[in-house]
Amino acid sequence: MGKKLVVFMSLLLVTMGCASNVNTSVTEQKNNHESNVVQEEPQEEVSAEEITENTDSEKLEVDKQKQELENLALEVNGKVYDESSQFSEYVTGVKTRLNTEEKVMALTLDACGGENGSGYDEELITFLIENDIKADLFVNARWIDEQYEAFVELAANPLFTIQNHGTEHKPLSVTPRSAWGISSTSSQEEIVEEIMENQMKIFGITGEIPQYFRSGTAFYDDTAVQIAEDLGVQVVNFNVIGDGGATFTNEEVSQEMLKAQPGSIVILHMNQPQSETAEGVEDAVLALLEQGFSFVHLNEFDLE
């Protein structure tokens, strides 16, 4: 969030040349000495008052952004939306690929949280870091609570962006539904809560507001997608199912990822370290790099 202002004082080392000619005049020696002296730039001093002013200014800006998020939630809750007519992973408005024909693709990693979903696949993340592979991390509020230190480290790593995977990991619907045995939200207000509570949580920790949202199970109705867009996030799913909810074998993960085309968005999971996802991703990524693919963040391209 706020950056501390640090004043660095450096010690200036002045190297003086030695006169080799004993007959050099005093004036010449003085000139030689002066020509070898590096003039020290005056250091700009920062007072305690200025530091306090900067800190106060940053805090005011954060408070302002929090208030704007809260106001946005209230505004959207006050809108009237049409009844929904669709409910699936691919309803109108959901983004599933990058709008490009370049040989690029995006890895999106879900961290679902909850009783059976709060692990941390360090092997997978370590591989991505060691090989300089970008990824967008869709993180649930419950996972943040269980893996707080890891979350802070990931958020600070420029290889990764932090995106919103909901507060309670629910499918989004304005009426009661379910997907994969998980009950959905059942009202406009619940949809706003599911998105915005985690949006505020992530902003409060990282100082960054997520641009993208993916619901638990990646199911939505079309009204929920419109509500999400009005809340300032794009709903992002995928066109390559990379690990089948962390149930695929490493061979299956690799086979599925190798089906990627230019502009593909791949879904994977980083919360199941006991799975074979990491192994499959390692094989697939190395093969895709050999094929000339690059890995990019979602925000580097328009989505469609």
mmCIF file with all atom_site columns, C-alpha atoms in Angstrom, residues 114-286:
data_model
loop_
_atom_site.group_PDB
_atom_site.id
_atom_site.type_symbol
_atom_site.label_atom_id
_atom_site.label_alt_id
_atom_site.label_comp_id
_atom_site.label_asym_id
_atom_site.label_entity_id
_atom_site.label_seq_id
_atom_site.pdbx_PDB_ins_code
_atom_site.Cartn_x
_atom_site.Cartn_y
_atom_site.Cartn_z
_atom_site.occupancy
_atom_site.B_iso_or_equiv
_atom_site.pdbx_formal_charge
_atom_site.auth_seq_id
_atom_site.auth_comp_id
_atom_site.auth_asym_id
_atom_site.auth_atom_id
_atom_site.pdbx_PDB_model_num
ATOM 1   C CA . GLY A 1 114 ? -12.924 -23.650 2.535   1.00 0.00 ? 114 GLY A CA 1
ATOM 2   C CA . GLU A 1 115 ? -12.555 -26.868 4.484   1.00 0.00 ? 115 GLU A CA 1
ATOM 3   C CA . ASN A 1 116 ? -11.171 -28.891 1.580   1.00 0.00 ? 116 ASN A CA 1
ATOM 4   C CA . GLY A 1 117 ? -9.696  -26.128 -0.528  1.00 0.00 ? 117 GLY A CA 1
ATOM 5   C CA . SER A 1 118 ? -7.284  -24.072 1.567   1.00 0.00 ? 118 SER A CA 1
ATOM 6   C CA . GLY A 1 119 ? -4.003  -25.790 0.737   1.00 0.00 ? 119 GLY A CA 1
ATOM 7   C CA . TYR A 1 120 ? -1.116  -24.172 -1.098  1.00 0.00 ? 120 TYR A CA 1
ATOM 8   C CA . ASP A 1 121 ? 0.669   -25.827 -4.025  1.00 0.00 ? 121 ASP A CA 1
ATOM 9   C CA . GLU A 1 122 ? 4.163   -24.439 -3.463  1.00 0.00 ? 122 GLU A CA 1
ATOM 10  C CA . GLU A 1 123 ? 5.656   -26.769 -6.072  1.00 0.00 ? 123 GLU A CA 1
ATOM 11  C CA . LEU A 1 124 ? 3.464   -25.227 -8.761  1.00 0.00 ? 124 LEU A CA 1
ATOM 12  C CA . ILE A 1 125 ? 4.189   -21.643 -7.724  1.00 0.00 ? 125 ILE A CA 1
ATOM 13  C CA . THR A 1 126 ? 7.924   -22.292 -7.346  1.00 0.00 ? 126 THR A CA 1
ATOM 14  C CA . PHE A 1 127 ? 8.077   -23.693 -10.874 1.00 0.00 ? 127 PHE A CA 1
ATOM 15  C CA . LEU A 1 128 ? 6.341   -20.607 -12.287 1.00 0.00 ? 128 LEU A CA 1
ATOM 16  C CA . ILE A 1 129 ? 8.696   -18.281 -10.429 1.00 0.00 ? 129 ILE A CA 1
ATOM 17  C CA . GLU A 1 130 ? 11.836  -20.165 -11.394 1.00 0.00 ? 130 GLU A CA 1
ATOM 18  C CA . ASN A 1 131 ? 10.817  -20.129 -15.049 1.00 0.00 ? 131 ASN A CA 1
ATOM 19  C CA . ASP A 1 132 ? 9.557   -16.538 -15.080 1.00 0.00 ? 132 ASP A CA 1
ATOM 20  C CA . ILE A 1 133 ? 5.998   -17.553 -16.028 1.00 0.00 ? 133 ILE A CA 1
ATOM 21  C CA . LYS A 1 134 ? 3.211   -15.021 -15.521 1.00 0.00 ? 134 LYS A CA 1
ATOM 22  C CA . ALA A 1 135 ? -0.147  -16.025 -14.038 1.00 0.00 ? 135 ALA A CA 1
ATOM 23  C CA . ASP A 1 136 ? -3.341  -14.416 -12.765 1.00 0.00 ? 136 ASP A CA 1
ATOM 24  C CA . LEU A 1 137 ? -4.342  -15.728 -9.333  1.00 0.00 ? 137 LEU A CA 1
ATOM 25  C CA . PHE A 1 138 ? -8.076  -15.868 -8.551  1.00 0.00 ? 138 PHE A CA 1
ATOM 26  C CA . VAL A 1 139 ? -8.180  -15.957 -4.769  1.00 0.00 ? 139 VAL A CA 1
ATOM 27  C CA . ASN A 1 140 ? -11.114 -16.626 -2.449  1.00 0.00 ? 140 ASN A CA 1
ATOM 28  C CA . ALA A 1 141 ? -11.475 -14.734 0.838   1.00 0.00 ? 141 ALA A CA 1
ATOM 29  C CA . ARG A 1 142 ? -11.324 -17.937 2.886   1.00 0.00 ? 142 ARG A CA 1
ATOM 30  C CA . TRP A 1 143 ? -8.041  -18.936 1.244   1.00 0.00 ? 143 TRP A CA 1
ATOM 31  C CA . ILE A 1 144 ? -6.551  -15.549 2.099   1.00 0.00 ? 144 ILE A CA 1
ATOM 32  C CA . ASP A 1 145 ? -7.440  -16.099 5.765   1.00 0.00 ? 145 ASP A CA 1
ATOM 33  C CA . GLU A 1 146 ? -5.808  -19.555 5.810   1.00 0.00 ? 146 GLU A CA 1
ATOM 34  C CA . GLN A 1 147 ? -2.737  -18.659 3.752   1.00 0.00 ? 147 GLN A CA 1
ATOM 35  C CA . TYR A 1 148 ? -2.230  -15.023 4.665   1.00 0.00 ? 148 TYR A CA 1
ATOM 36  C CA . GLU A 1 149 ? 1.588   -14.921 4.581   1.00 0.00 ? 149 GLU A CA 1
ATOM 37  C CA . ALA A 1 150 ? 1.735   -16.769 1.275   1.00 0.00 ? 150 ALA A CA 1
ATOM 38  C CA . PHE A 1 151 ? -0.928  -14.440 -0.131  1.00 0.00 ? 151 PHE A CA 1
ATOM 39  C CA . VAL A 1 152 ? 1.060   -11.335 0.810   1.00 0.00 ? 152 VAL A CA 1
ATOM 40  C CA . GLU A 1 153 ? 4.190   -12.770 -0.838  1.00 0.00 ? 153 GLU A CA 1
ATOM 41  C CA . LEU A 1 154 ? 2.317   -13.680 -3.999  1.00 0.00 ? 154 LEU A CA 1
ATOM 42  C CA . ALA A 1 155 ? 0.684   -10.250 -4.185  1.00 0.00 ? 155 ALA A CA 1
ATOM 43  C CA . ALA A 1 156 ? 4.122   -8.621  -4.027  1.00 0.00 ? 156 ALA A CA 1
ATOM 44  C CA . ASN A 1 157 ? 5.517   -10.717 -6.895  1.00 0.00 ? 157 ASN A CA 1
ATOM 45  C CA . PRO A 1 158 ? 5.182   -8.944  -10.283 1.00 0.00 ? 158 PRO A CA 1
ATOM 46  C CA . LEU A 1 159 ? 4.816   -12.305 -12.038 1.00 0.00 ? 159 LEU A CA 1
ATOM 47  C CA . PHE A 1 160 ? 1.349   -12.571 -10.531 1.00 0.00 ? 160 PHE A CA 1
ATOM 48  C CA . THR A 1 161 ? -1.783  -10.467 -10.437 1.00 0.00 ? 161 THR A CA 1
ATOM 49  C CA . ILE A 1 162 ? -4.387  -10.941 -7.707  1.00 0.00 ? 162 ILE A CA 1
ATOM 50  C CA . GLN A 1 163 ? -7.969  -11.359 -8.862  1.00 0.00 ? 163 GLN A CA 1
ATOM 51  C CA . ASN A 1 164 ? -11.281 -11.992 -7.106  1.00 0.00 ? 164 ASN A CA 1
ATOM 52  C CA . HIS A 1 165 ? -12.626 -15.555 -6.635  1.00 0.00 ? 165 HIS A CA 1
ATOM 53  C CA . GLY A 1 166 ? -15.464 -14.562 -4.342  1.00 0.00 ? 166 GLY A CA 1
ATOM 54  C CA . THR A 1 167 ? -16.090 -14.429 -0.636  1.00 0.00 ? 167 THR A CA 1
ATOM 55  C CA . GLU A 1 168 ? -17.851 -17.760 0.007   1.00 0.00 ? 168 GLU A CA 1
ATOM 56  C CA . HIS A 1 169 ? -17.030 -19.447 -3.327  1.00 0.00 ? 169 HIS A CA 1
ATOM 57  C CA . LYS A 1 170 ? -20.644 -19.440 -4.534  1.00 0.00 ? 170 LYS A CA 1
ATOM 58  C CA . PRO A 1 171 ? -22.067 -19.612 -8.045  1.00 0.00 ? 171 PRO A CA 1
ATOM 59  C CA . LEU A 1 172 ? -23.790 -16.335 -8.876  1.00 0.00 ? 172 LEU A CA 1
ATOM 60  C CA . SER A 1 173 ? -27.538 -16.183 -9.446  1.00 0.00 ? 173 SER A CA 1
ATOM 61  C CA . VAL A 1 174 ? -30.395 -13.861 -8.537  1.00 0.00 ? 174 VAL A CA 1
ATOM 62  C CA . THR A 1 175 ? -32.567 -16.906 -7.787  1.00 0.00 ? 175 THR A CA 1
ATOM 63  C CA . PRO A 1 176 ? -31.633 -20.110 -5.881  1.00 0.00 ? 176 PRO A CA 1
ATOM 64  C CA . ARG A 1 177 ? -29.691 -22.535 -8.046  1.00 0.00 ? 177 ARG A CA 1
ATOM 65  C CA . SER A 1 178 ? -26.711 -24.840 -7.647  1.00 0.00 ? 178 SER A CA 1
ATOM 66  C CA . ALA A 1 179 ? -23.677 -26.015 -9.603  1.00 0.00 ? 179 ALA A CA 1
ATOM 67  C CA . TRP A 1 180 ? -21.492 -29.025 -8.817  1.00 0.00 ? 180 TRP A CA 1
ATOM 68  C CA . GLY A 1 181 ? -23.433 -29.466 -5.579  1.00 0.00 ? 181 GLY A CA 1
ATOM 69  C CA . ILE A 1 182 ? -22.738 -25.919 -4.364  1.00 0.00 ? 182 ILE A CA 1
ATOM 70  C CA . SER A 1 183 ? -25.683 -23.619 -3.656  1.00 0.00 ? 183 SER A CA 1
ATOM 71  C CA . SER A 1 184 ? -25.654 -20.288 -5.437  1.00 0.00 ? 184 SER A CA 1
ATOM 72  C CA . THR A 1 185 ? -26.427 -16.823 -4.226  1.00 0.00 ? 185 THR A CA 1
ATOM 73  C CA . SER A 1 186 ? -30.156 -16.193 -4.365  1.00 0.00 ? 186 SER A CA 1
ATOM 74  C CA . SER A 1 187 ? -30.554 -12.428 -4.660  1.00 0.00 ? 187 SER A CA 1
ATOM 75  C CA . GLN A 1 188 ? -29.045 -9.283  -6.073  1.00 0.00 ? 188 GLN A CA 1
ATOM 76  C CA . GLU A 1 189 ? -27.809 -8.303  -2.612  1.00 0.00 ? 189 GLU A CA 1
ATOM 77  C CA . GLU A 1 190 ? -26.037 -11.644 -2.121  1.00 0.00 ? 190 GLU A CA 1
ATOM 78  C CA . ILE A 1 191 ? -24.304 -11.289 -5.484  1.00 0.00 ? 191 ILE A CA 1
ATOM 79  C CA . VAL A 1 192 ? -23.005 -7.851  -4.491  1.00 0.00 ? 192 VAL A CA 1
ATOM 80  C CA . GLU A 1 193 ? -21.770 -9.234  -1.148  1.00 0.00 ? 193 GLU A CA 1
ATOM 81  C CA . GLU A 1 194 ? -20.081 -12.232 -2.771  1.00 0.00 ? 194 GLU A CA 1
ATOM 82  C CA . ILE A 1 195 ? -18.106 -9.943  -5.064  1.00 0.00 ? 195 ILE A CA 1
ATOM 83  C CA . MET A 1 196 ? -17.520 -6.834  -2.995  1.00 0.00 ? 196 MET A CA 1
ATOM 84  C CA . GLU A 1 197 ? -16.579 -8.265  0.388   1.00 0.00 ? 197 GLU A CA 1
ATOM 85  C CA . ASN A 1 198 ? -13.585 -9.992  -1.166  1.00 0.00 ? 198 ASN A CA 1
ATOM 86  C CA . GLN A 1 199 ? -12.911 -7.001  -3.407  1.00 0.00 ? 199 GLN A CA 1
ATOM 87  C CA . MET A 1 200 ? -12.582 -4.854  -0.276  1.00 0.00 ? 200 MET A CA 1
ATOM 88  C CA . LYS A 1 201 ? -10.516 -7.504  1.495   1.00 0.00 ? 201 LYS A CA 1
ATOM 89  C CA . ILE A 1 202 ? -7.983  -7.753  -1.318  1.00 0.00 ? 202 ILE A CA 1
ATOM 90  C CA . PHE A 1 203 ? -7.765  -3.982  -1.664  1.00 0.00 ? 203 PHE A CA 1
ATOM 91  C CA . GLY A 1 204 ? -7.265  -3.603  2.091   1.00 0.00 ? 204 GLY A CA 1
ATOM 92  C CA . ILE A 1 205 ? -4.251  -5.936  2.024   1.00 0.00 ? 205 ILE A CA 1
ATOM 93  C CA . THR A 1 206 ? -2.627  -5.172  -1.321  1.00 0.00 ? 206 THR A CA 1
ATOM 94  C CA . GLY A 1 207 ? -3.719  -1.633  -2.120  1.00 0.00 ? 207 GLY A CA 1
ATOM 95  C CA . GLU A 1 208 ? -4.843  -2.880  -5.546  1.00 0.00 ? 208 GLU A CA 1
ATOM 96  C CA . ILE A 1 209 ? -8.440  -3.322  -6.735  1.00 0.00 ? 209 ILE A CA 1
ATOM 97  C CA . PRO A 1 210 ? -8.941  -6.546  -8.741  1.00 0.00 ? 210 PRO A CA 1
ATOM 98  C CA . GLN A 1 211 ? -10.035 -6.106  -12.343 1.00 0.00 ? 211 GLN A CA 1
ATOM 99  C CA . TYR A 1 212 ? -11.449 -9.592  -12.857 1.00 0.00 ? 212 TYR A CA 1
ATOM 100 C CA . PHE A 1 213 ? -13.861 -11.936 -11.103 1.00 0.00 ? 213 PHE A CA 1
ATOM 101 C CA . ARG A 1 214 ? -14.526 -15.660 -11.274 1.00 0.00 ? 214 ARG A CA 1
ATOM 102 C CA . SER A 1 215 ? -17.240 -17.223 -9.145  1.00 0.00 ? 215 SER A CA 1
ATOM 103 C CA . GLY A 1 216 ? -17.081 -20.477 -7.244  1.00 0.00 ? 216 GLY A CA 1
ATOM 104 C CA . THR A 1 217 ? -17.734 -23.241 -9.840  1.00 0.00 ? 217 THR A CA 1
ATOM 105 C CA . ALA A 1 218 ? -17.480 -20.551 -12.571 1.00 0.00 ? 218 ALA A CA 1
ATOM 106 C CA . PHE A 1 219 ? -21.297 -20.617 -12.989 1.00 0.00 ? 219 PHE A CA 1
ATOM 107 C CA . TYR A 1 220 ? -23.425 -17.469 -13.362 1.00 0.00 ? 220 TYR A CA 1
ATOM 108 C CA . ASP A 1 221 ? -26.739 -16.296 -14.606 1.00 0.00 ? 221 ASP A CA 1
ATOM 109 C CA . ASP A 1 222 ? -26.704 -13.474 -17.136 1.00 0.00 ? 222 ASP A CA 1
ATOM 110 C CA . THR A 1 223 ? -28.063 -10.954 -14.633 1.00 0.00 ? 223 THR A CA 1
ATOM 111 C CA . ALA A 1 224 ? -25.202 -11.719 -12.244 1.00 0.00 ? 224 ALA A CA 1
ATOM 112 C CA . VAL A 1 225 ? -22.691 -11.017 -15.003 1.00 0.00 ? 225 VAL A CA 1
ATOM 113 C CA . GLN A 1 226 ? -24.272 -7.610  -15.586 1.00 0.00 ? 226 GLN A CA 1
ATOM 114 C CA . ILE A 1 227 ? -24.165 -6.873  -11.851 1.00 0.00 ? 227 ILE A CA 1
ATOM 115 C CA . ALA A 1 228 ? -20.477 -7.833  -11.735 1.00 0.00 ? 228 ALA A CA 1
ATOM 116 C CA . GLU A 1 229 ? -19.681 -5.508  -14.631 1.00 0.00 ? 229 GLU A CA 1
ATOM 117 C CA . ASP A 1 230 ? -21.543 -2.670  -12.898 1.00 0.00 ? 230 ASP A CA 1
ATOM 118 C CA . LEU A 1 231 ? -19.351 -3.348  -9.853  1.00 0.00 ? 231 LEU A CA 1
ATOM 119 C CA . GLY A 1 232 ? -16.265 -2.718  -11.982 1.00 0.00 ? 232 GLY A CA 1
ATOM 120 C CA . VAL A 1 233 ? -15.032 -6.242  -12.709 1.00 0.00 ? 233 VAL A CA 1
ATOM 121 C CA . GLN A 1 234 ? -14.980 -8.376  -15.838 1.00 0.00 ? 234 GLN A CA 1
ATOM 122 C CA . VAL A 1 235 ? -16.182 -11.955 -15.412 1.00 0.00 ? 235 VAL A CA 1
ATOM 123 C CA . VAL A 1 236 ? -13.440 -14.273 -16.676 1.00 0.00 ? 236 VAL A CA 1
ATOM 124 C CA . ASN A 1 237 ? -13.708 -17.996 -17.263 1.00 0.00 ? 237 ASN A CA 1
ATOM 125 C CA . PHE A 1 238 ? -11.612 -20.042 -19.713 1.00 0.00 ? 238 PHE A CA 1
ATOM 126 C CA . ASN A 1 239 ? -11.517 -22.067 -22.915 1.00 0.00 ? 239 ASN A CA 1
ATOM 127 C CA . VAL A 1 240 ? -9.051  -24.675 -21.647 1.00 0.00 ? 240 VAL A CA 1
ATOM 128 C CA . ILE A 1 241 ? -9.855  -26.718 -18.531 1.00 0.00 ? 241 ILE A CA 1
ATOM 129 C CA . GLY A 1 242 ? -6.335  -27.462 -17.375 1.00 0.00 ? 242 GLY A CA 1
ATOM 130 C CA . ASP A 1 243 ? -6.709  -29.728 -14.369 1.00 0.00 ? 243 ASP A CA 1
ATOM 131 C CA . GLY A 1 244 ? -10.386 -30.592 -13.947 1.00 0.00 ? 244 GLY A CA 1
ATOM 132 C CA . GLY A 1 245 ? -10.642 -28.990 -10.528 1.00 0.00 ? 245 GLY A CA 1
ATOM 133 C CA . ALA A 1 246 ? -7.263  -30.489 -9.546  1.00 0.00 ? 246 ALA A CA 1
ATOM 134 C CA . THR A 1 247 ? -8.526  -34.021 -10.272 1.00 0.00 ? 247 THR A CA 1
ATOM 135 C CA . PHE A 1 248 ? -6.584  -34.783 -13.477 1.00 0.00 ? 248 PHE A CA 1
ATOM 136 C CA . THR A 1 249 ? -3.446  -36.895 -13.570 1.00 0.00 ? 249 THR A CA 1
ATOM 137 C CA . ASN A 1 250 ? -0.251  -35.131 -14.601 1.00 0.00 ? 250 ASN A CA 1
ATOM 138 C CA . GLU A 1 251 ? -0.571  -36.679 -18.091 1.00 0.00 ? 251 GLU A CA 1
ATOM 139 C CA . GLU A 1 252 ? -4.139  -35.378 -18.420 1.00 0.00 ? 252 GLU A CA 1
ATOM 140 C CA . VAL A 1 253 ? -3.123  -31.885 -17.271 1.00 0.00 ? 253 VAL A CA 1
ATOM 141 C CA . SER A 1 254 ? -0.360  -31.775 -19.857 1.00 0.00 ? 254 SER A CA 1
ATOM 142 C CA . GLN A 1 255 ? -2.598  -33.129 -22.648 1.00 0.00 ? 255 GLN A CA 1
ATOM 143 C CA . GLU A 1 256 ? -5.315  -30.554 -21.953 1.00 0.00 ? 256 GLU A CA 1
ATOM 144 C CA . MET A 1 257 ? -2.949  -27.617 -21.726 1.00 0.00 ? 257 MET A CA 1
ATOM 145 C CA . LEU A 1 258 ? -1.312  -28.587 -24.999 1.00 0.00 ? 258 LEU A CA 1
ATOM 146 C CA . LYS A 1 259 ? -4.692  -28.050 -26.680 1.00 0.00 ? 259 LYS A CA 1
ATOM 147 C CA . ALA A 1 260 ? -4.279  -24.305 -26.122 1.00 0.00 ? 260 ALA A CA 1
ATOM 148 C CA . GLN A 1 261 ? -4.546  -21.962 -29.096 1.00 0.00 ? 261 GLN A CA 1
ATOM 149 C CA . PRO A 1 262 ? -3.364  -18.354 -29.487 1.00 0.00 ? 262 PRO A CA 1
ATOM 150 C CA . GLY A 1 263 ? -5.347  -16.295 -26.978 1.00 0.00 ? 263 GLY A CA 1
ATOM 151 C CA . SER A 1 264 ? -6.365  -19.223 -24.767 1.00 0.00 ? 264 SER A CA 1
ATOM 152 C CA . ILE A 1 265 ? -7.213  -18.771 -21.099 1.00 0.00 ? 265 ILE A CA 1
ATOM 153 C CA . VAL A 1 266 ? -6.403  -21.864 -19.003 1.00 0.00 ? 266 VAL A CA 1
ATOM 154 C CA . ILE A 1 267 ? -7.961  -22.643 -15.619 1.00 0.00 ? 267 ILE A CA 1
ATOM 155 C CA . LEU A 1 268 ? -5.832  -24.443 -13.022 1.00 0.00 ? 268 LEU A CA 1
ATOM 156 C CA . HIS A 1 269 ? -5.832  -24.738 -9.229  1.00 0.00 ? 269 HIS A CA 1
ATOM 157 C CA . MET A 1 270 ? -3.136  -23.707 -6.757  1.00 0.00 ? 270 MET A CA 1
ATOM 158 C CA . ASN A 1 271 ? -4.925  -24.877 -3.598  1.00 0.00 ? 271 ASN A CA 1
ATOM 159 C CA . GLN A 1 272 ? -4.557  -28.655 -3.894  1.00 0.00 ? 272 GLN A CA 1
ATOM 160 C CA . PRO A 1 273 ? -0.878  -29.564 -3.278  1.00 0.00 ? 273 PRO A CA 1
ATOM 161 C CA . GLN A 1 274 ? -1.723  -33.274 -3.133  1.00 0.00 ? 274 GLN A CA 1
ATOM 162 C CA . SER A 1 275 ? -2.883  -33.175 -6.778  1.00 0.00 ? 275 SER A CA 1
ATOM 163 C CA . GLU A 1 276 ? -0.757  -33.807 -9.861  1.00 0.00 ? 276 GLU A CA 1
ATOM 164 C CA . THR A 1 277 ? -1.421  -30.331 -11.254 1.00 0.00 ? 277 THR A CA 1
ATOM 165 C CA . ALA A 1 278 ? 2.118   -29.033 -10.669 1.00 0.00 ? 278 ALA A CA 1
ATOM 166 C CA . GLU A 1 279 ? 3.743   -31.947 -12.459 1.00 0.00 ? 279 GLU A CA 1
ATOM 167 C CA . GLY A 1 280 ? 1.433   -31.653 -15.454 1.00 0.00 ? 280 GLY A CA 1
ATOM 168 C CA . VAL A 1 281 ? 1.881   -27.878 -15.669 1.00 0.00 ? 281 VAL A CA 1
ATOM 169 C CA . GLU A 1 282 ? 5.663   -28.236 -15.625 1.00 0.00 ? 282 GLU A CA 1
ATOM 170 C CA . ASP A 1 283 ? 5.622   -30.627 -18.590 1.00 0.00 ? 283 ASP A CA 1
ATOM 171 C CA . ALA A 1 284 ? 3.077   -28.593 -20.544 1.00 0.00 ? 284 ALA A CA 1
ATOM 172 C CA . VAL A 1 285 ? 4.647   -25.172 -19.988 1.00 0.00 ? 285 VAL A CA 1
ATOM 173 C CA . LEU A 1 286 ? 8.081   -26.338 -21.130 1.00 0.00 ? 286 LEU A CA 1
#
